[in-house]
XYZ file of C-alpha atoms in Angstrom:
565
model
C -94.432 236.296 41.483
C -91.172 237.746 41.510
C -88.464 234.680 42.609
C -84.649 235.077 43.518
C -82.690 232.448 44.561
C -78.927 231.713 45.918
C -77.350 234.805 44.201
C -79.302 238.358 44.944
C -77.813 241.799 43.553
C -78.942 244.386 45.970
C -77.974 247.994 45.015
C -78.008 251.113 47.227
C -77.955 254.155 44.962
C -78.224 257.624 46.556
C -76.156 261.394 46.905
C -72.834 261.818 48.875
C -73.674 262.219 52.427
C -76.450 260.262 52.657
C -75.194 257.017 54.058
C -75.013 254.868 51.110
C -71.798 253.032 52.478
C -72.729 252.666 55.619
C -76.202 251.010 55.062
C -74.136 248.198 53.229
C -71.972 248.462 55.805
C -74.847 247.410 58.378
C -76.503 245.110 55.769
C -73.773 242.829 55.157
C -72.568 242.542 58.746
C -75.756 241.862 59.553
C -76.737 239.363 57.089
C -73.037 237.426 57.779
C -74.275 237.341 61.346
C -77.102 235.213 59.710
C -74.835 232.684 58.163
C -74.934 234.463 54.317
C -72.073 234.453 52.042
C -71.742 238.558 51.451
C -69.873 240.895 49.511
C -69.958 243.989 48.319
C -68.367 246.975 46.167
C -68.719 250.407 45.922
C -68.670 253.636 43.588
C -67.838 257.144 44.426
C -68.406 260.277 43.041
C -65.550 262.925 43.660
C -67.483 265.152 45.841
C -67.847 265.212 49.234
C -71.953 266.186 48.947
C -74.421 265.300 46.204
C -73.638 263.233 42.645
C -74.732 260.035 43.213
C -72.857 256.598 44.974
C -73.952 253.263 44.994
C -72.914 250.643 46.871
C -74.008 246.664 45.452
C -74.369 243.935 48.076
C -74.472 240.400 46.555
C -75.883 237.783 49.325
C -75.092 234.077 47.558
C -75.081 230.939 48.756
C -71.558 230.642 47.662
C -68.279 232.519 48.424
C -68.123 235.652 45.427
C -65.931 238.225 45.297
C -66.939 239.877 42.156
C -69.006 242.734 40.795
C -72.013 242.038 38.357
C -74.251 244.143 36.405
C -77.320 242.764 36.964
C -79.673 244.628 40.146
C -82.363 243.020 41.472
C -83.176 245.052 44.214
C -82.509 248.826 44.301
C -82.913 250.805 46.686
C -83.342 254.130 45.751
C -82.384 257.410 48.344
C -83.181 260.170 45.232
C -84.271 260.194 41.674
C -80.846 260.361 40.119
C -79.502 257.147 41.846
C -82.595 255.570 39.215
C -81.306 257.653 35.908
C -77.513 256.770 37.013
C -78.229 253.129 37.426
C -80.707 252.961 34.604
C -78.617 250.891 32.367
C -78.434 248.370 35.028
C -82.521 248.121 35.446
C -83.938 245.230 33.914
C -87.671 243.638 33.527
C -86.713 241.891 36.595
C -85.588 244.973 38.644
C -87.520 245.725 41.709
C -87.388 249.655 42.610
C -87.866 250.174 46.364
C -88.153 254.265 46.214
C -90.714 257.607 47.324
C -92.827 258.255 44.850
C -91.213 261.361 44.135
C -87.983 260.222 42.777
C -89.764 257.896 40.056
C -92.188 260.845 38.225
C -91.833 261.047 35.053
C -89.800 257.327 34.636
C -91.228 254.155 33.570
C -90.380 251.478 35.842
C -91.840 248.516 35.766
C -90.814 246.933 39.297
C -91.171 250.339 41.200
C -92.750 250.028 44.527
C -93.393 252.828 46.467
C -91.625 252.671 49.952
C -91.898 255.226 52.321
C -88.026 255.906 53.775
C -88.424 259.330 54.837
C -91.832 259.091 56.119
C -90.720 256.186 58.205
C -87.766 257.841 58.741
C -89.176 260.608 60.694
C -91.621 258.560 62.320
C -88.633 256.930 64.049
C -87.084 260.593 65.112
C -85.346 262.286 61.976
C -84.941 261.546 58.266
C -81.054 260.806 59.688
C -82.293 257.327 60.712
C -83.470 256.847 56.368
C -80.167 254.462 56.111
C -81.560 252.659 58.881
C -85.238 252.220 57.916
C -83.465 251.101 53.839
C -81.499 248.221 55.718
C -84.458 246.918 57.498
C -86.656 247.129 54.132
C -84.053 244.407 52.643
C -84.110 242.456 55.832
C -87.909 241.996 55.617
C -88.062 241.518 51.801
C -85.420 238.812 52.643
C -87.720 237.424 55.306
C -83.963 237.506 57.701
C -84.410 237.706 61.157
C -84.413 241.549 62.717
C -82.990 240.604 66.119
C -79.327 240.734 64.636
C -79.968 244.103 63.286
C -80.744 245.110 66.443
C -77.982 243.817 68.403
C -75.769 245.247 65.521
C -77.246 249.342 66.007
C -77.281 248.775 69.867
C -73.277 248.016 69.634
C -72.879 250.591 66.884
C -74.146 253.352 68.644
C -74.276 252.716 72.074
C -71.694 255.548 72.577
C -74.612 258.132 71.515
C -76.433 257.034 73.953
C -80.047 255.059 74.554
C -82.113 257.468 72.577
C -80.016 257.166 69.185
C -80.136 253.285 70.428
C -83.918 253.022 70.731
C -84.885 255.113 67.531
C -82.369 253.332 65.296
C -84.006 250.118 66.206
C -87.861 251.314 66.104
C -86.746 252.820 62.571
C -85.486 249.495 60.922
C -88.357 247.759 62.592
C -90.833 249.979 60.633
C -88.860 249.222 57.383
C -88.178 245.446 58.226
C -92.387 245.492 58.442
C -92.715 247.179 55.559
C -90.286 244.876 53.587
C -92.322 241.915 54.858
C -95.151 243.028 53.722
C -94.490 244.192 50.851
C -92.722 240.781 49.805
C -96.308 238.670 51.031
C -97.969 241.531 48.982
C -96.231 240.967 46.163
C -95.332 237.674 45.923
C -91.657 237.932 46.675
C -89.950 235.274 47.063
C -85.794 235.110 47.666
C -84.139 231.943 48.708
C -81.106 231.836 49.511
C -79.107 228.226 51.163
C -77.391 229.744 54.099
C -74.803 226.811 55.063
C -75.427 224.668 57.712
C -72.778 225.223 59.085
C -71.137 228.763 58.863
C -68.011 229.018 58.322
C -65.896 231.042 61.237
C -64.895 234.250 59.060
C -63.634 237.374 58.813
C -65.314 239.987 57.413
C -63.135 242.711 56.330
C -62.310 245.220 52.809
C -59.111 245.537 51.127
C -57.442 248.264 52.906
C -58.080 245.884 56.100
C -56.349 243.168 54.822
C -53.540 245.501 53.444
C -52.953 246.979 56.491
C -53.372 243.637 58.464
C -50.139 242.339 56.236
C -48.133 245.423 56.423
C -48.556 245.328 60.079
C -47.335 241.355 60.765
C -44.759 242.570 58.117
C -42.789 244.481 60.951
C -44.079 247.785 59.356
C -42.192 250.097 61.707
C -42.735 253.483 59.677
C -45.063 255.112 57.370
C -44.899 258.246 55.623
C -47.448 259.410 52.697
C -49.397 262.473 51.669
C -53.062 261.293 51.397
C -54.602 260.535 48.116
C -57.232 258.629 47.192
C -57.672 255.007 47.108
C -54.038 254.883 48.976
C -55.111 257.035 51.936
C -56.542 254.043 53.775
C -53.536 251.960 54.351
C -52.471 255.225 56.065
C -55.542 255.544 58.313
C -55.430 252.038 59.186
C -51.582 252.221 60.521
C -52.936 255.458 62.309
C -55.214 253.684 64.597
C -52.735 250.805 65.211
C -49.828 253.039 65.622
C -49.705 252.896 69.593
C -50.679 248.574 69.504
C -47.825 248.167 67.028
C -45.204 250.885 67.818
C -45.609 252.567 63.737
C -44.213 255.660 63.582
C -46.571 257.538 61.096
C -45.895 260.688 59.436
C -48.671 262.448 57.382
C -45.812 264.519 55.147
C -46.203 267.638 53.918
C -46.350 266.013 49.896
C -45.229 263.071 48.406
C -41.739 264.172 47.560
C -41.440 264.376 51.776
C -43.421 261.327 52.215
C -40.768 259.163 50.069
C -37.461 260.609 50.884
C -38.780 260.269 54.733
C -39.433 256.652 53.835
C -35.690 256.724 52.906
C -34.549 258.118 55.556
C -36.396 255.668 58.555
C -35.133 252.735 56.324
C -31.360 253.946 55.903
C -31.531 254.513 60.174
C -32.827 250.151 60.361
C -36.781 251.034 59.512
C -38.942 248.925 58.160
C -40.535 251.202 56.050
C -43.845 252.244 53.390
C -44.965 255.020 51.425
C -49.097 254.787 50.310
C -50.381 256.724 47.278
C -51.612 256.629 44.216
C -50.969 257.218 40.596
C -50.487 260.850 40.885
C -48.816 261.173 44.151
C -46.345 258.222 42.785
C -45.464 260.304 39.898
C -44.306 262.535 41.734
C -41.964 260.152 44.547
C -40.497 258.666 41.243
C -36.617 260.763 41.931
C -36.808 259.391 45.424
C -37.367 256.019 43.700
C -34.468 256.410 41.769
C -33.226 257.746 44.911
C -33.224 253.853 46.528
C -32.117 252.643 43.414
C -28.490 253.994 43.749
C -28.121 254.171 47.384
C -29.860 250.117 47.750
C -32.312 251.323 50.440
C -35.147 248.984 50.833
C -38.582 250.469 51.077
C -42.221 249.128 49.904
C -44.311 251.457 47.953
C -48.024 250.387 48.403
C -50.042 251.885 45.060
C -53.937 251.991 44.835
C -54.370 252.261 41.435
C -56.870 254.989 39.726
C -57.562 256.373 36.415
C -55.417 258.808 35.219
C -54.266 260.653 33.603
C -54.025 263.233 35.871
C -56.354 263.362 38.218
C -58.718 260.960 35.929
C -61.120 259.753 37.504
C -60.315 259.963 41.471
C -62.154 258.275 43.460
C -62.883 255.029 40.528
C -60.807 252.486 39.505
C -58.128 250.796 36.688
C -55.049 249.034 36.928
C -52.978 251.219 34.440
C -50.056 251.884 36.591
C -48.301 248.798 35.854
C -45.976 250.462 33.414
C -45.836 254.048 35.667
C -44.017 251.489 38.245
C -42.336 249.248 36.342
C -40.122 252.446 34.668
C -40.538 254.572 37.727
C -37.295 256.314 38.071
C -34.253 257.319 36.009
C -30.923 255.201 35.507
C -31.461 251.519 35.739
C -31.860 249.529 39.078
C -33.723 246.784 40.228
C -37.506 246.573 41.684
C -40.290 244.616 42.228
C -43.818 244.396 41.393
C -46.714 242.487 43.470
C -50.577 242.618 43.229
C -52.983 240.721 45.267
C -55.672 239.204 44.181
C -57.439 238.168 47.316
C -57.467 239.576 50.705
C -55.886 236.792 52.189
C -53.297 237.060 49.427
C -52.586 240.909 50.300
C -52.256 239.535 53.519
C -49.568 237.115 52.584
C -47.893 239.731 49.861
C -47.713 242.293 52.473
C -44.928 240.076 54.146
C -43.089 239.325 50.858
C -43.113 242.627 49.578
C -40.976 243.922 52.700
C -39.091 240.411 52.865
C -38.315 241.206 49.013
C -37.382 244.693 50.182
C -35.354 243.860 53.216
C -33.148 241.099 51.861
C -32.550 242.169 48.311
C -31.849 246.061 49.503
C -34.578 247.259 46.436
C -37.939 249.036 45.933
C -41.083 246.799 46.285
C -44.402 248.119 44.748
C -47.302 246.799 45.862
C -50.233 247.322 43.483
C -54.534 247.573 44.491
C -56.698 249.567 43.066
C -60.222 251.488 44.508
C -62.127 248.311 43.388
C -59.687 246.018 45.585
C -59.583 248.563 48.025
C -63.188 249.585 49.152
C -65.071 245.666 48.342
C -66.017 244.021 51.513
C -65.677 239.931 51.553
C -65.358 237.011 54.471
C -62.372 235.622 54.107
C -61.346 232.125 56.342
C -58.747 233.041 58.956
C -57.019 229.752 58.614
C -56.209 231.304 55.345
C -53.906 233.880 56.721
C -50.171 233.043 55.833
C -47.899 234.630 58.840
C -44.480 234.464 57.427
C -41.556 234.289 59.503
C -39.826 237.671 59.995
C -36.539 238.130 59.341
C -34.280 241.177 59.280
C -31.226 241.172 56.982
C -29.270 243.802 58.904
C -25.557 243.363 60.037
C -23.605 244.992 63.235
C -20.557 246.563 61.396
C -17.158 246.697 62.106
C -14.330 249.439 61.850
C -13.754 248.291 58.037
C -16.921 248.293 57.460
C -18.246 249.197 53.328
C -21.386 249.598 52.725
C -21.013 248.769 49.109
C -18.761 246.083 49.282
C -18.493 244.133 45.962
C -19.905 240.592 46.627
C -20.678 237.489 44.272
C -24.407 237.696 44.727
C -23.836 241.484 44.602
C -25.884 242.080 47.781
C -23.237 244.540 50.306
C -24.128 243.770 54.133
C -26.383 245.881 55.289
C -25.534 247.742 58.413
C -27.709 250.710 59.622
C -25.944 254.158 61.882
C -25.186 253.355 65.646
C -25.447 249.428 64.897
C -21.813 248.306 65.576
C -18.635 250.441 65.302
C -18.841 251.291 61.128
C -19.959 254.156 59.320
C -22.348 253.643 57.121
C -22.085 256.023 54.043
C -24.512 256.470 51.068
C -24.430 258.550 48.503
C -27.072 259.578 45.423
C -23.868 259.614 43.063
C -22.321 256.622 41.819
C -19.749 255.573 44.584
C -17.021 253.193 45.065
C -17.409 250.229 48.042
C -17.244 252.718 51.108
C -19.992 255.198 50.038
C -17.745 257.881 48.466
C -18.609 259.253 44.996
C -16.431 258.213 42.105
C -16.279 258.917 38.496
C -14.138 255.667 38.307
C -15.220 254.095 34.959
C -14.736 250.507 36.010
C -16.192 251.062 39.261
C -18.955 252.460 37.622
C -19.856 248.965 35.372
C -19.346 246.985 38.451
C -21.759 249.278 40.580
C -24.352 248.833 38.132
C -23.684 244.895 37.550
C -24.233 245.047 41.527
C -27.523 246.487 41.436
C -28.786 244.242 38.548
C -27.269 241.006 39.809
C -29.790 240.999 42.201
C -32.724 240.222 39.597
C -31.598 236.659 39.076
C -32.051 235.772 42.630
C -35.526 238.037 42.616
C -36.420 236.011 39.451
C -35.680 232.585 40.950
C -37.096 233.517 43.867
C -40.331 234.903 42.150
C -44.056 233.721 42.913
C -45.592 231.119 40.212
C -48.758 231.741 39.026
C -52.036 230.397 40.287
C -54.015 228.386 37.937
C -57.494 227.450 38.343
C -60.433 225.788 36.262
C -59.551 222.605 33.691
C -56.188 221.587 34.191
C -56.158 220.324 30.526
C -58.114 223.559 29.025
C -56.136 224.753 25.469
C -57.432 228.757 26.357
C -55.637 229.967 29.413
C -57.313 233.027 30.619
C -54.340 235.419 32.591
C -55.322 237.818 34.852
C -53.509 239.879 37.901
C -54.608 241.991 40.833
C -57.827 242.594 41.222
C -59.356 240.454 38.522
C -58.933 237.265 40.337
C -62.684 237.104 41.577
C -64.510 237.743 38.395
C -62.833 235.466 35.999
C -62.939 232.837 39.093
C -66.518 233.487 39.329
C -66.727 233.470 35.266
C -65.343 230.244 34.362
C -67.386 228.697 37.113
C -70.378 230.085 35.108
C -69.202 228.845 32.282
C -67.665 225.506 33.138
C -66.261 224.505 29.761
C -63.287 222.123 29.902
C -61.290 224.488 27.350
C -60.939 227.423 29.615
C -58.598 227.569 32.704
C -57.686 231.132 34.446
C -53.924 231.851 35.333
C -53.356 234.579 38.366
C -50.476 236.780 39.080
C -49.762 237.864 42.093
C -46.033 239.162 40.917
C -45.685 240.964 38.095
C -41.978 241.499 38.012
C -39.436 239.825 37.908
C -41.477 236.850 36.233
C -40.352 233.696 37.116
C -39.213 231.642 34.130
C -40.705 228.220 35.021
C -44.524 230.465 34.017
C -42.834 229.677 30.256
C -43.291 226.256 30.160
C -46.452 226.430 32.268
C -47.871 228.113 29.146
C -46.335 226.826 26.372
C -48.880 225.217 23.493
C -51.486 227.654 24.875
C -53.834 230.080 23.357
C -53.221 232.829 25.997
C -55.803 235.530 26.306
C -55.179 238.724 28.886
C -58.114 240.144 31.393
C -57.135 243.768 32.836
C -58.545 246.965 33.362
C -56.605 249.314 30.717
C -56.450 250.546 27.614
C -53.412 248.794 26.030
C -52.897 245.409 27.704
C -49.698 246.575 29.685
C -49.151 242.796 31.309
C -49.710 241.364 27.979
C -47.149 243.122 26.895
C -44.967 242.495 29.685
C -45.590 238.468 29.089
C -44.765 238.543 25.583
C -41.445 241.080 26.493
C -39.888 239.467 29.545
C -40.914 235.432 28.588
C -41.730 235.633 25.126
C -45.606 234.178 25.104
C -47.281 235.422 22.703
C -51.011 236.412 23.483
C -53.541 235.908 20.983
C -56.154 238.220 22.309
C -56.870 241.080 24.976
C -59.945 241.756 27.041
C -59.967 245.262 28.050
C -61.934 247.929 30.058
C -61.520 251.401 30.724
C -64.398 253.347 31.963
C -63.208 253.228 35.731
C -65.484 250.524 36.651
C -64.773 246.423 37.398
C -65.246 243.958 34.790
C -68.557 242.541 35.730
C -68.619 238.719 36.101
C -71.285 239.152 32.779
C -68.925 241.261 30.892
C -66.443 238.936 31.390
C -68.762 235.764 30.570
C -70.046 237.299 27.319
C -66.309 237.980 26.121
C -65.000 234.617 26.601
C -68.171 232.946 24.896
C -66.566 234.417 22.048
C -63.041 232.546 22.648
């Protein structure tokens, strides 16, 4: 008897190009349809053919958004998907694979399952992804008819043929996964609610692109990289609904100084990249420092150095941001930890941008990025946009010396002014000066503004035992698994603290965590926020829990390391 109940890892594991992403894709669109709680993550090799993916769905009878270890079905589409995930195979692991990918392995929950055979039954071993998701839909004993109304939507544009042998291929996998499960007493229950919620189903570069857009996102320019490319296709196919100008530049030192140059002419404007591609954008960054040009930089974080690990994921870029750029000028930092927080940050980051005339980095990583989650659409924050740009005048300075040191704004062809700007230090009207007092008030200017940014910053928020001694700090994408691990866990003297801004910290998080044992959850080597905490606010942090190999914490990893707290 093999029994799973309310929380079911299901792994696809198989070679580039052979539909790994979009049978979880299928499966949990299908299985939300059904009223299930859903989510899934993936990993990529860098290759566009061959290595070996796998994509986890976790169907729960309560909202997740994490990653765990543990697989209790895989599905297996070659023999190395079974030696890559071996580590991950337990006593309890069910193997659905041919026969021909297990030789030579011991697995004690192997079943043999046909895919191919069915596969080409149906038509073509093409239709394998399709016969896999059925498989799962029988062993979960879920209704096909959704499945089918799914492929006859998804590829009704190839026609009735592709229609009609999609469907007869997941039928002869959704009979063989019923089978099998009466066969071998398999049993998974999971409480779908009674009442489904009405949600969204969407991933991370979605819900990024979904915020940039009620933002007032007006231009985009990036050279693609990996995980940041997606914001980029996403504005694409929106371009003509939302009149975006978008610009696939020639390299990233075009991409940001065309940024620039759309926001200086009344843009609302992005750049999209990652860690390498940022690296090199960082003179345009200093760039906006000196001439106050807003602009939001959206960074999907990946291991580096270098090219790293490409297509996996860390959140070591905290620092590469936070000093991007030469000279010293203001900035800030935000990371969501939820979609419908990216949402939400999305607006703030070009609100931040707009009215305080400074660089906003936005920080995800490939995790973030690629998971798929429902999220509640009465959720969604729509901010109020505003535009902080002035009609000028004949006297007109654009670097006017103020008391909050913010200079009106006024963009070319907006009023009768000229608006000047200049990479060199410069006196109020834009032209450059050596002028040594001049010089200390230009630079008071462009600092001034991080009192306002720091006031103005985003608490914190705290969940688990209000009264808890350990506070467990986390940012980004971390929010999900040390949600999901104190739930586990559910001891009074734990309580997790999220940030969603990482800079400028807002001082009230001081006394919020004063008396506290603080301990620090990211993904990188050092402990970069830690170090930012104990720099910017003075809390000290007794104790770092780190990870590097370009995976996610999994909720057990996390679980095991706070047991020792």
């Amino acid at each position: 008897m093999h029994h799973f109940k309310n929380d079911i890892s299901i792994v696809f594991g198989g070679a580039a190009g052979q539909g790994v992403q979009t049978i979880a894709e299928a499966l949990v669109r299908v299985l939300k349809r059904n009223g299930y709680y859903v989510f899934a993550c993936t990993e990529f090799m860098s290759r566009i053919r061959g290595g070996s993916n796998s994509t986890e769905v976790r169907v729960t009878a309560r909202k997740r958004r994490a990653y765990v270890s543990k697989i209790d079905f895989l599905v297996a589409l070659n023999a190395d998907a079974i030696d890559h995930l071996k580590d991950r195979i337990s006593e309890t692991t069910l193997v659905f694979a041919e026969k021909e990918h297990i030789e030579g392995k011991d697995i004690a929950g192997f079943i043999d399952t046909p895919i191919a055979e069915f596969a080409e039954k149906a038509g073509s071993r093409i239709f394998s992804s399709t016969v896999a998701v059925g498989v799962v839909l029988g062993l979960l004993g879920t209704p096909i008819d959704a499945f089918s109304v799914y492929l006859s939507e998804q590829f009704a544009s190839k026609g009735e043929d592709i229609v009609s042998k999609n469907i007869a291929a997941a039928k002869l996998g959704y009979n063989f996964g019923k089978e099998t499960a009466a066969e071998k007493q398999i049993e998974v229950k999971i409480d779908a609610a009674e009442d489904p919620p009405d949600e969204l189903l969407i991933d991370g570069n979605t819900a990024v692109g979904i915020g940039t857009v009620a933002a007032g996102c007006s231009f985009i320019s990036s050279y693609p990289m990996s995980p940041g490319t997606g914001l980029l296709t996403f504005l694409a196919h929106k371009a003509d609904d939302f009149n975006i100008v978008v610009d696939q530049a020639e390299d990233e030192i075009a991409a940001i100084n065309a940024a620039l140059g759309a926001s200086y002419a009344g843009a609302r404007s992005i750049v999209s990249t990652s860690g390498g591609g940022f690296a090199l954008m960082e003179e345009g960054i200093s760039l906006a420092g000196v001439t106050e040009v807003p602009v939001v930089v959206h960074l999907g974080q990946r291991p580096g150095p270098a090219t790293g690990l490409p297509t996996r994921t860390e959140q070591a870029d905290l620092n590469l941001v936070l000093y991007a750029g030469h000279g010293e000028f203001s900035r800030v930092i935000l990371a969501p930890g939820t979609f419908a927080q990216a949402i939400e940050l999305m607006q703030r980051a070009f609100h931040f941008a707009e009215k305080y005339q400074t660089t906003v980095f936005v920080l995800t990583d490939q995790f973030f990025l690629d998971s798929i989650a429902s999220m509640s659409e009465s959720d969604i924050v729509r901010l109020p946009l505003k535009r902080y740009i002035v009609r000028t005048d004949e006297k007109y300075s654009r670097y006017s010396l103020t008391d909050d040191g913010l200079s009106p704004r006024g963009v070319p062809g907006h009023g009768d002014g000229i608006v000047k700007v200049d990479s060199h230090e410069h006196d109020e009207s834009g032209h450059l000066t050596e002028n040594f007092d001049l010089r200390r008030k230009m630079m008071e200017k462009r600092l001034k503004r991080l009192e306002a940014l720091g006031e103005e910053a985003l608490m914190p928020e705290r969940f688990g035992a209000a009264e808890a001694k350990n506070v467990i700090v986390s940012w980004g994408s971390n929010r999900g698994v040390l949600e999901e691990a104190l739930d586990n866990l559910q001891r009074k003297d734990l309580a997790g603290l999220h940030f969603s801004q990482l800079f400028p910290l807002n001082v009230a998080v001081k006394k919020q965590l004063e008396g506290k044992n603080i301990i620090v959850l990211e993904n990188n080597a050092t402990g970069q926020f830690a170090d930012l905490l104990t720099r910017e606010l003075a809390i000290p942090v007794s104790k770092r829990i780190l990870k590097v190999t370009g995976e996610p914490f999994s909720v057990e990893e996390v679980v095991e390391a706070l047991q020792e707290v």
